[in-house]
PDB file of N, CA and C in Angstrom:
ATOM      1  N   MET V 887       5.068 -16.739  -2.521  1.00  0.00           N
ATOM      2  CA  MET V 887       5.728 -15.697  -1.669  1.00  0.00           C
ATOM      3  C   MET V 887       4.745 -14.657  -1.302  1.00  0.00           C
ATOM      4  N   PRO V 888       4.984 -14.161  -0.100  1.00  0.00           N
ATOM      5  CA  PRO V 888       4.086 -13.101   0.466  1.00  0.00           C
ATOM      6  C   PRO V 888       4.372 -11.567  -0.271  1.00  0.00           C
ATOM      7  N   HIS V 889       3.431 -11.025  -0.569  1.00  0.00           N
ATOM      8  CA  HIS V 889       3.560  -9.787  -1.323  1.00  0.00           C
ATOM      9  C   HIS V 889       2.892  -8.538  -0.489  1.00  0.00           C
ATOM     10  N   VAL V 890       3.471  -7.180  -0.550  1.00  0.00           N
ATOM     11  CA  VAL V 890       2.949  -6.206  -0.113  1.00  0.00           C
ATOM     12  C   VAL V 890       2.381  -5.363  -1.192  1.00  0.00           C
ATOM     13  N   TYR V 891       1.267  -4.783  -1.213  1.00  0.00           N
ATOM     14  CA  TYR V 891       0.779  -3.990  -2.453  1.00  0.00           C
ATOM     15  C   TYR V 891       0.102  -2.818  -2.107  1.00  0.00           C
ATOM     16  N   ILE V 892      -0.063  -2.010  -3.136  1.00  0.00           N
ATOM     17  CA  ILE V 892      -0.751  -0.690  -3.115  1.00  0.00           C
ATOM     18  C   ILE V 892      -1.790  -0.780  -4.221  1.00  0.00           C
ATOM     19  N   LEU V 893      -3.084  -0.412  -3.845  1.00  0.00           N
ATOM     20  CA  LEU V 893      -4.137  -0.318  -4.998  1.00  0.00           C
ATOM     21  C   LEU V 893      -4.531   1.045  -5.045  1.00  0.00           C
ATOM     22  N   LYS V 894      -4.716   1.505  -6.260  1.00  0.00           N
ATOM     23  CA  LYS V 894      -5.344   2.823  -6.309  1.00  0.00           C
ATOM     24  C   LYS V 894      -6.920   2.622  -6.655  1.00  0.00           C
ATOM     25  N   CYS V 895      -7.574   3.198  -5.868  1.00  0.00           N
ATOM     26  CA  CYS V 895      -9.175   3.024  -5.849  1.00  0.00           C
ATOM     27  C   CYS V 895      -9.756   3.906  -6.954  1.00  0.00           C
ATOM     28  N   ASN V 896     -11.012   3.618  -7.328  1.00  0.00           N
ATOM     29  CA  ASN V 896     -11.693   4.696  -8.373  1.00  0.00           C
ATOM     30  C   ASN V 896     -11.909   5.988  -7.778  1.00  0.00           C
ATOM     31  N   ASP V 897     -11.791   6.284  -6.409  1.00  0.00           N
ATOM     32  CA  ASP V 897     -11.913   7.540  -5.970  1.00  0.00           C
ATOM     33  C   ASP V 897     -10.495   8.214  -5.845  1.00  0.00           C
ATOM     34  N   CYS V 898      -9.498   7.662  -6.282  1.00  0.00           N
ATOM     35  CA  CYS V 898      -8.120   7.985  -6.276  1.00  0.00           C
ATOM     36  C   CYS V 898      -7.485   7.752  -4.863  1.00  0.00           C
ATOM     37  N   SER V 899      -8.104   7.165  -3.929  1.00  0.00           N
ATOM     38  CA  SER V 899      -7.462   6.812  -2.706  1.00  0.00           C
ATOM     39  C   SER V 899      -6.602   5.621  -2.886  1.00  0.00           C
ATOM     40  N   TYR V 900      -5.919   5.338  -1.793  1.00  0.00           N
ATOM     41  CA  TYR V 900      -4.967   4.135  -1.879  1.00  0.00           C
ATOM     42  C   TYR V 900      -5.187   3.158  -0.882  1.00  0.00           C
ATOM     43  N   TYR V 901      -5.140   1.926  -1.095  1.00  0.00           N
ATOM     44  CA  TYR V 901      -5.215   0.778  -0.207  1.00  0.00           C
ATOM     45  C   TYR V 901      -4.192   0.076  -0.072  1.00  0.00           C
ATOM     46  N   VAL V 902      -3.507  -0.367   1.116  1.00  0.00           N
ATOM     47  CA  VAL V 902      -2.413  -0.914   1.332  1.00  0.00           C
ATOM     48  C   VAL V 902      -2.945  -2.355   1.920  1.00  0.00           C
ATOM     49  N   GLY V 903      -2.131  -3.337   1.185  1.00  0.00           N
ATOM     50  CA  GLY V 903      -2.364  -4.821   1.941  1.00  0.00           C
ATOM     51  C   GLY V 903      -1.380  -5.684   1.581  1.00  0.00           C
ATOM     52  N   SER V 904      -1.565  -6.982   2.021  1.00  0.00           N
ATOM     53  CA  SER V 904      -0.416  -8.016   1.820  1.00  0.00           C
ATOM     54  C   SER V 904      -1.360  -9.252   1.564  1.00  0.00           C
ATOM     55  N   THR V 905      -0.655 -10.242   0.922  1.00  0.00           N
ATOM     56  CA  THR V 905      -1.299 -11.507   0.569  1.00  0.00           C
ATOM     57  C   THR V 905      -0.133 -12.331  -0.026  1.00  0.00           C
ATOM     58  N   TRP V 906      -0.697 -13.638  -0.049  1.00  0.00           N
ATOM     59  CA  TRP V 906       0.184 -14.727  -0.494  1.00  0.00           C
ATOM     60  C   TRP V 906       0.075 -14.841  -2.220  1.00  0.00           C
ATOM     61  N   ASN V 907      -1.137 -14.525  -2.579  1.00  0.00           N
ATOM     62  CA  ASN V 907      -1.339 -14.597  -4.054  1.00  0.00           C
ATOM     63  C   ASN V 907      -1.875 -13.401  -4.614  1.00  0.00           C
ATOM     64  N   LEU V 908      -0.973 -12.548  -5.184  1.00  0.00           N
ATOM     65  CA  LEU V 908      -1.339 -11.259  -5.624  1.00  0.00           C
ATOM     66  C   LEU V 908      -2.459 -11.233  -6.765  1.00  0.00           C
ATOM     67  N   GLU V 909      -2.309 -12.012  -7.717  1.00  0.00           N
ATOM     68  CA  GLU V 909      -3.183 -12.070  -8.718  1.00  0.00           C
ATOM     69  C   GLU V 909      -4.517 -12.330  -8.379  1.00  0.00           C
ATOM     70  N   ARG V 910      -4.677 -13.238  -7.430  1.00  0.00           N
ATOM     71  CA  ARG V 910      -6.001 -13.748  -6.898  1.00  0.00           C
ATOM     72  C   ARG V 910      -6.669 -12.622  -6.000  1.00  0.00           C
ATOM     73  N   ARG V 911      -5.670 -12.071  -5.141  1.00  0.00           N
ATOM     74  CA  ARG V 911      -6.251 -11.025  -4.332  1.00  0.00           C
ATOM     75  C   ARG V 911      -6.796  -9.789  -5.098  1.00  0.00           C
ATOM     76  N   LEU V 912      -6.160  -9.326  -6.194  1.00  0.00           N
ATOM     77  CA  LEU V 912      -6.533  -8.280  -6.910  1.00  0.00           C
ATOM     78  C   LEU V 912      -7.971  -8.523  -7.584  1.00  0.00           C
ATOM     79  N   ALA V 913      -8.063  -9.720  -7.899  1.00  0.00           N
ATOM     80  CA  ALA V 913      -9.311 -10.180  -8.668  1.00  0.00           C
ATOM     81  C   ALA V 913     -10.482 -10.203  -7.547  1.00  0.00           C
ATOM     82  N   GLN V 914     -10.104 -10.647  -6.267  1.00  0.00           N
ATOM     83  CA  GLN V 914     -11.074 -10.615  -5.301  1.00  0.00           C
ATOM     84  C   GLN V 914     -11.571  -9.117  -5.008  1.00  0.00           C
ATOM     85  N   HIS V 915     -10.590  -8.208  -4.922  1.00  0.00           N
ATOM     86  CA  HIS V 915     -10.842  -6.599  -4.656  1.00  0.00           C
ATOM     87  C   HIS V 915     -11.850  -6.306  -5.695  1.00  0.00           C
ATOM     88  N   ASN V 916     -11.431  -6.497  -7.067  1.00  0.00           N
ATOM     89  CA  ASN V 916     -12.263  -6.050  -8.125  1.00  0.00           C
ATOM     90  C   ASN V 916     -13.714  -6.700  -8.306  1.00  0.00           C
ATOM     91  N   ALA V 917     -13.758  -7.934  -7.647  1.00  0.00           N
ATOM     92  CA  ALA V 917     -15.051  -8.599  -7.643  1.00  0.00           C
ATOM     93  C   ALA V 917     -15.947  -8.205  -6.448  1.00  0.00           C
ATOM     94  N   GLY V 918     -15.480  -7.392  -5.533  1.00  0.00           N
ATOM     95  CA  GLY V 918     -16.277  -7.080  -4.263  1.00  0.00           C
ATOM     96  C   GLY V 918     -16.083  -7.936  -3.263  1.00  0.00           C
ATOM     97  N   GLU V 919     -14.983  -8.913  -3.314  1.00  0.00           N
ATOM     98  CA  GLU V 919     -14.859  -9.917  -2.369  1.00  0.00           C
ATOM     99  C   GLU V 919     -13.677  -9.402  -1.376  1.00  0.00           C
ATOM    100  N   GLY V 920     -12.989  -8.303  -1.638  1.00  0.00           N
ATOM    101  CA  GLY V 920     -11.960  -7.934  -0.800  1.00  0.00           C
ATOM    102  C   GLY V 920     -12.417  -7.164   0.316  1.00  0.00           C
ATOM    103  N   ALA V 921     -11.538  -6.292   0.795  1.00  0.00           N
ATOM    104  CA  ALA V 921     -11.675  -5.454   2.114  1.00  0.00           C
ATOM    105  C   ALA V 921     -12.951  -4.621   1.874  1.00  0.00           C
ATOM    106  N   THR V 922     -13.623  -4.281   2.997  1.00  0.00           N
ATOM    107  CA  THR V 922     -14.759  -3.443   2.869  1.00  0.00           C
ATOM    108  C   THR V 922     -14.251  -2.089   2.177  1.00  0.00           C
ATOM    109  N   TYR V 923     -13.260  -1.536   2.549  1.00  0.00           N
ATOM    110  CA  TYR V 923     -12.711  -0.317   1.892  1.00  0.00           C
ATOM    111  C   TYR V 923     -12.798  -0.381   0.434  1.00  0.00           C
ATOM    112  N   THR V 924     -12.298  -1.433  -0.158  1.00  0.00           N
ATOM    113  CA  THR V 924     -12.153  -1.559  -1.750  1.00  0.00           C
ATOM    114  C   THR V 924     -13.442  -1.838  -2.194  1.00  0.00           C
ATOM    115  N   ARG V 925     -14.436  -2.408  -1.533  1.00  0.00           N
ATOM    116  CA  ARG V 925     -15.873  -2.783  -2.062  1.00  0.00           C
ATOM    117  C   ARG V 925     -16.453  -1.753  -2.498  1.00  0.00           C
ATOM    118  N   ARG V 926     -16.373  -0.573  -1.761  1.00  0.00           N
ATOM    119  CA  ARG V 926     -17.047   0.694  -2.257  1.00  0.00           C
ATOM    120  C   ARG V 926     -16.311   1.526  -3.248  1.00  0.00           C
ATOM    121  N   ARG V 927     -15.060   1.171  -3.435  1.00  0.00           N
ATOM    122  CA  ARG V 927     -14.297   1.948  -4.458  1.00  0.00           C
ATOM    123  C   ARG V 927     -13.630   1.298  -5.610  1.00  0.00           C
ATOM    124  N   LYS V 928     -14.411   0.218  -6.003  1.00  0.00           N
ATOM    125  CA  LYS V 928     -13.903  -0.479  -7.047  1.00  0.00           C
ATOM    126  C   LYS V 928     -14.261   0.197  -8.458  1.00  0.00           C
ATOM    127  N   PRO V 929     -13.673  -0.148  -9.550  1.00  0.00           N
ATOM    128  CA  PRO V 929     -12.541  -1.026  -9.694  1.00  0.00           C
ATOM    129  C   PRO V 929     -11.330  -0.420  -9.119  1.00  0.00           C
ATOM    130  N   VAL V 930     -10.384  -1.267  -8.596  1.00  0.00           N
ATOM    131  CA  VAL V 930      -9.089  -0.861  -8.234  1.00  0.00           C
ATOM    132  C   VAL V 930      -7.942  -1.232  -9.209  1.00  0.00           C
ATOM    133  N   GLU V 931      -6.902  -0.712  -9.109  1.00  0.00           N
ATOM    134  CA  GLU V 931      -5.746  -0.656  -9.931  1.00  0.00           C
ATOM    135  C   GLU V 931      -4.513  -1.027  -9.213  1.00  0.00           C
ATOM    136  N   LEU V 932      -3.769  -2.258  -9.297  1.00  0.00           N
ATOM    137  CA  LEU V 932      -2.493  -2.390  -8.679  1.00  0.00           C
ATOM    138  C   LEU V 932      -1.531  -1.337  -9.138  1.00  0.00           C
ATOM    139  N   VAL V 933      -0.985  -0.536  -8.220  1.00  0.00           N
ATOM    140  CA  VAL V 933       0.028   0.419  -8.599  1.00  0.00           C
ATOM    141  C   VAL V 933       1.410   0.260  -8.077  1.00  0.00           C
ATOM    142  N   TRP V 934       1.512  -0.736  -7.042  1.00  0.00           N
ATOM    143  CA  TRP V 934       2.869  -1.068  -6.529  1.00  0.00           C
ATOM    144  C   TRP V 934       2.795  -2.323  -5.801  1.00  0.00           C
ATOM    145  N   ALA V 935       3.797  -3.099  -5.867  1.00  0.00           N
ATOM    146  CA  ALA V 935       3.893  -4.350  -5.206  1.00  0.00           C
ATOM    147  C   ALA V 935       5.383  -4.684  -4.950  1.00  0.00           C
ATOM    148  N   GLN V 936       5.471  -5.488  -3.825  1.00  0.00           N
ATOM    149  CA  GLN V 936       6.919  -6.001  -3.511  1.00  0.00           C
ATOM    150  C   GLN V 936       6.688  -7.330  -2.798  1.00  0.00           C
ATOM    151  N   GLU V 937       7.631  -8.233  -3.459  1.00  0.00           N
ATOM    152  CA  GLU V 937       7.507  -9.501  -3.016  1.00  0.00           C
ATOM    153  C   GLU V 937       8.673  -9.755  -1.803  1.00  0.00           C
ATOM    154  N   HIS V 938       8.311 -10.633  -0.884  1.00  0.00           N
ATOM    155  CA  HIS V 938       9.081 -10.841   0.386  1.00  0.00           C
ATOM    156  C   HIS V 938       9.285 -12.351   0.451  1.00  0.00           C
ATOM    157  N   ASP V 939      10.514 -12.608   1.082  1.00  0.00           N
ATOM    158  CA  ASP V 939      10.688 -14.084   1.468  1.00  0.00           C
ATOM    159  C   ASP V 939       9.935 -14.471   2.741  1.00  0.00           C
ATOM    160  N   ARG V 940       9.596 -13.627   3.561  1.00  0.00           N
ATOM    161  CA  ARG V 940       8.870 -14.102   4.895  1.00  0.00           C
ATOM    162  C   ARG V 940       7.730 -13.222   5.089  1.00  0.00           C
ATOM    163  N   VAL V 941       6.574 -13.871   5.565  1.00  0.00           N
ATOM    164  CA  VAL V 941       5.269 -13.230   5.827  1.00  0.00           C
ATOM    165  C   VAL V 941       5.409 -12.036   6.831  1.00  0.00           C
ATOM    166  N   ASP V 942       6.183 -12.288   7.824  1.00  0.00           N
ATOM    167  CA  ASP V 942       6.266 -11.343   8.953  1.00  0.00           C
ATOM    168  C   ASP V 942       6.931  -9.934   8.457  1.00  0.00           C
ATOM    169  N   THR V 943       7.818 -10.080   7.423  1.00  0.00           N
ATOM    170  CA  THR V 943       8.454  -8.862   6.924  1.00  0.00           C
ATOM    171  C   THR V 943       7.536  -8.211   6.126  1.00  0.00           C
ATOM    172  N   ALA V 944       6.793  -8.932   5.245  1.00  0.00           N
ATOM    173  CA  ALA V 944       5.712  -8.245   4.441  1.00  0.00           C
ATOM    174  C   ALA V 944       4.548  -7.710   5.221  1.00  0.00           C
ATOM    175  N   PHE V 945       4.120  -8.375   6.291  1.00  0.00           N
ATOM    176  CA  PHE V 945       3.158  -7.808   7.197  1.00  0.00           C
ATOM    177  C   PHE V 945       3.645  -6.407   7.848  1.00  0.00           C
ATOM    178  N   ALA V 946       4.938  -6.375   8.247  1.00  0.00           N
ATOM    179  CA  ALA V 946       5.510  -5.367   9.021  1.00  0.00           C
ATOM    180  C   ALA V 946       5.608  -4.175   7.879  1.00  0.00           C
ATOM    181  N   LEU V 947       6.027  -4.343   6.700  1.00  0.00           N
ATOM    182  CA  LEU V 947       6.035  -3.338   5.770  1.00  0.00           C
ATOM    183  C   LEU V 947       4.637  -2.743   5.476  1.00  0.00           C
ATOM    184  N   GLU V 948       3.528  -3.782   5.379  1.00  0.00           N
ATOM    185  CA  GLU V 948       2.250  -3.194   5.099  1.00  0.00           C
ATOM    186  C   GLU V 948       1.787  -2.328   6.098  1.00  0.00           C
ATOM    187  N   GLN V 949       2.107  -2.715   7.461  1.00  0.00           N
ATOM    188  CA  GLN V 949       1.639  -1.828   8.790  1.00  0.00           C
ATOM    189  C   GLN V 949       2.310  -0.478   8.587  1.00  0.00           C
ATOM    190  N   GLN V 950       3.625  -0.598   8.139  1.00  0.00           N
ATOM    191  CA  GLN V 950       4.433   0.734   8.071  1.00  0.00           C
ATOM    192  C   GLN V 950       3.829   1.560   6.985  1.00  0.00           C
ATOM    193  N   ILE V 951       3.656   1.133   5.850  1.00  0.00           N
ATOM    194  CA  ILE V 951       3.000   1.951   4.771  1.00  0.00           C
ATOM    195  C   ILE V 951       1.690   2.446   5.046  1.00  0.00           C
ATOM    196  N   GLN V 952       0.858   1.690   5.722  1.00  0.00           N
ATOM    197  CA  GLN V 952      -0.453   2.248   6.098  1.00  0.00           C
ATOM    198  C   GLN V 952      -0.468   3.518   6.823  1.00  0.00           C
ATOM    199  N   GLY V 953       0.557   3.711   7.704  1.00  0.00           N
ATOM    200  CA  GLY V 953       0.857   4.792   8.513  1.00  0.00           C
ATOM    201  C   GLY V 953       1.358   6.010   7.743  1.00  0.00           C
ATOM    202  N   TRP V 954       1.683   5.707   6.497  1.00  0.00           N
ATOM    203  CA  TRP V 954       2.409   6.946   5.818  1.00  0.00           C
ATOM    204  C   TRP V 954       1.412   7.827   5.087  1.00  0.00           C
ATOM    205  N   SER V 955       1.788   8.928   4.931  1.00  0.00           N
ATOM    206  CA  SER V 955       0.997  10.100   4.159  1.00  0.00           C
ATOM    207  C   SER V 955       0.827   9.686   2.824  1.00  0.00           C
ATOM    208  N   ARG V 956       0.012  10.372   2.126  1.00  0.00           N
ATOM    209  CA  ARG V 956      -0.442  10.229   0.708  1.00  0.00           C
ATOM    210  C   ARG V 956       0.854  10.555  -0.045  1.00  0.00           C
ATOM    211  N   ALA V 957       1.580  11.637   0.221  1.00  0.00           N
ATOM    212  CA  ALA V 957       2.742  11.991  -0.494  1.00  0.00           C
ATOM    213  C   ALA V 957       3.782  11.043  -0.407  1.00  0.00           C
ATOM    214  N   LYS V 958       4.022  10.476   0.665  1.00  0.00           N
ATOM    215  CA  LYS V 958       5.038   9.414   0.767  1.00  0.00           C
ATOM    216  C   LYS V 958       4.624   8.098   0.043  1.00  0.00           C
ATOM    217  N   ARG V 959       3.393   7.694   0.225  1.00  0.00           N
ATOM    218  CA  ARG V 959       2.976   6.582  -0.656  1.00  0.00           C
ATOM    219  C   ARG V 959       3.213   6.747  -2.179  1.00  0.00           C
ATOM    220  N   GLU V 960       2.978   7.966  -2.608  1.00  0.00           N
ATOM    221  CA  GLU V 960       3.120   8.301  -4.090  1.00  0.00           C
ATOM    222  C   GLU V 960       4.594   8.228  -4.403  1.00  0.00           C
ATOM    223  N   ALA V 961       5.396   8.771  -3.609  1.00  0.00           N
ATOM    224  CA  ALA V 961       6.904   8.676  -3.739  1.00  0.00           C
ATOM    225  C   ALA V 961       7.278   7.169  -3.955  1.00  0.00           C
ATOM    226  N   LEU V 962       6.777   6.433  -3.125  1.00  0.00           N
ATOM    227  CA  LEU V 962       7.072   4.830  -3.283  1.00  0.00           C
ATOM    228  C   LEU V 962       6.584   4.366  -4.430  1.00  0.00           C
ATOM    229  N   ILE V 963       5.369   4.587  -4.886  1.00  0.00           N
ATOM    230  CA  ILE V 963       4.797   4.194  -6.209  1.00  0.00           C
ATOM    231  C   ILE V 963       5.553   4.575  -7.347  1.00  0.00           C
ATOM    232  N   GLU V 964       5.991   5.939  -7.394  1.00  0.00           N
ATOM    233  CA  GLU V 964       6.771   6.545  -8.397  1.00  0.00           C
ATOM    234  C   GLU V 964       8.181   6.080  -8.500  1.00  0.00           C
ATOM    235  N   GLY V 965       8.611   5.417  -7.446  1.00  0.00           N
ATOM    236  CA  GLY V 965      10.015   4.983  -7.429  1.00  0.00           C
ATOM    237  C   GLY V 965      10.944   6.043  -6.750  1.00  0.00           C
ATOM    238  N   ARG V 966      10.427   7.038  -6.291  1.00  0.00           N
ATOM    239  CA  ARG V 966      11.382   8.149  -5.676  1.00  0.00           C
ATOM    240  C   ARG V 966      11.812   7.764  -4.188  1.00  0.00           C
ATOM    241  N   LEU V 967      12.683   6.868  -4.164  1.00  0.00           N
ATOM    242  CA  LEU V 967      12.832   6.312  -2.836  1.00  0.00           C
ATOM    243  C   LEU V 967      13.768   7.357  -2.045  1.00  0.00           C
ATOM    244  N   MET V 968      14.523   8.095  -2.934  1.00  0.00           N
ATOM    245  CA  MET V 968      15.411   9.111  -2.029  1.00  0.00           C
ATOM    246  C   MET V 968      14.564  10.057  -1.390  1.00  0.00           C
ATOM    247  N   ASP V 969      13.190  10.293  -1.776  1.00  0.00           N
ATOM    248  CA  ASP V 969      12.489  11.257  -1.117  1.00  0.00           C
ATOM    249  C   ASP V 969      11.898  10.782   0.053  1.00  0.00           C
ATOM    250  N   LEU V 970      11.800   9.519   0.257  1.00  0.00           N
ATOM    251  CA  LEU V 970      10.974   8.897   1.355  1.00  0.00           C
ATOM    252  C   LEU V 970      11.476   9.540   2.775  1.00  0.00           C
ATOM    253  N   PRO V 971      12.907   9.560   3.064  1.00  0.00           N
ATOM    254  CA  PRO V 971      13.341  10.205   4.365  1.00  0.00           C
ATOM    255  C   PRO V 971      12.818  11.514   4.558  1.00  0.00           C
ATOM    256  N   GLY V 972      12.951  12.280   3.615  1.00  0.00           N
ATOM    257  CA  GLY V 972      12.607  13.775   3.721  1.00  0.00           C
ATOM    258  C   GLY V 972      11.056  13.867   3.894  1.00  0.00           C
ATOM    259  N   LEU V 973      10.177  13.018   3.428  1.00  0.00           N
ATOM    260  CA  LEU V 973       8.839  13.120   3.486  1.00  0.00           C
ATOM    261  C   LEU V 973       8.514  12.828   5.041  1.00  0.00           C
ATOM    262  N   SER V 974       9.260  11.819   5.578  1.00  0.00           N
ATOM    263  CA  SER V 974       9.027  11.480   6.962  1.00  0.00           C
ATOM    264  C   SER V 974       9.470  12.540   7.979  1.00  0.00           C
ATOM    265  N   GLU V 975      10.658  13.272   7.791  1.00  0.00           N
ATOM    266  CA  GLU V 975      11.010  14.430   8.522  1.00  0.00           C
ATOM    267  C   GLU V 975      10.089  15.493   8.404  1.00  0.00           C
ATOM    268  N   ALA V 976       9.636  15.702   7.211  1.00  0.00           N
ATOM    269  CA  ALA V 976       8.624  16.711   7.086  1.00  0.00           C
ATOM    270  C   ALA V 976       7.381  16.676   7.900  1.00  0.00           C
ATOM    271  N   LYS V 977       6.692  15.407   7.993  1.00  0.00           N
ATOM    272  CA  LYS V 977       5.815  15.041   8.747  1.00  0.00           C
ATOM    273  C   LYS V 977       5.971  15.271  10.321  1.00  0.00           C
ATOM    274  N   SER V 978       7.216  14.758  10.624  1.00  0.00           N
ATOM    275  CA  SER V 978       7.556  14.784  12.178  1.00  0.00           C
ATOM    276  C   SER V 978       7.791  16.262  12.514  1.00  0.00           C
ATOM    277  N   ARG V 979       8.316  17.000  11.684  1.00  0.00           N
ATOM    278  CA  ARG V 979       8.419  18.524  12.080  1.00  0.00           C
ATOM    279  C   ARG V 979       7.034  19.271  12.107  1.00  0.00           C
ATOM    280  N   GLN V 980       5.927  18.856  11.416  1.00  0.00           N
ATOM    281  CA  GLN V 980       4.743  19.395  11.568  1.00  0.00           C
ATOM    282  C   GLN V 980       4.147  19.039  12.886  1.00  0.00           C
ATOM    283  N   ILE V 981       4.300  17.850  13.250  1.00  0.00           N
ATOM    284  CA  ILE V 981       3.888  17.284  14.518  1.00  0.00           C
ATOM    285  C   ILE V 981       4.439  18.096  15.782  1.00  0.00           C
ATOM    286  N   ARG V 982       5.699  18.292  15.676  1.00  0.00           N
ATOM    287  CA  ARG V 982       6.392  19.077  16.813  1.00  0.00           C
ATOM    288  C   ARG V 982       6.099  20.458  16.759  1.00  0.00           C
ATOM    289  N   SER V 983       5.687  21.106  15.822  1.00  0.00           N
ATOM    290  CA  SER V 983       5.206  22.595  15.669  1.00  0.00           C
ATOM    291  C   SER V 983       4.111  22.876  16.548  1.00  0.00           C
TER     292      SER V 983
END
């Protein structure tokens, strides 16, 4: 099954990805075989993952989360799902100002 995941890198930044095999992909990131971004920031730690039935929905969510602010990603990681809409509204208000 496809997964969307968030890694916390050793510099405390976040990396968002998707994969068919979560365990293998995490091992690849930590072995320096993952994305260029994580190669320079390993070791990485899996902090959030979600399984999907379809690869297109997993990829769409990956793309969506990649566009999110750090605060919104942290709300997702911490399970504060009720905070997500407000974090989106706060960002859009800043853009309009």
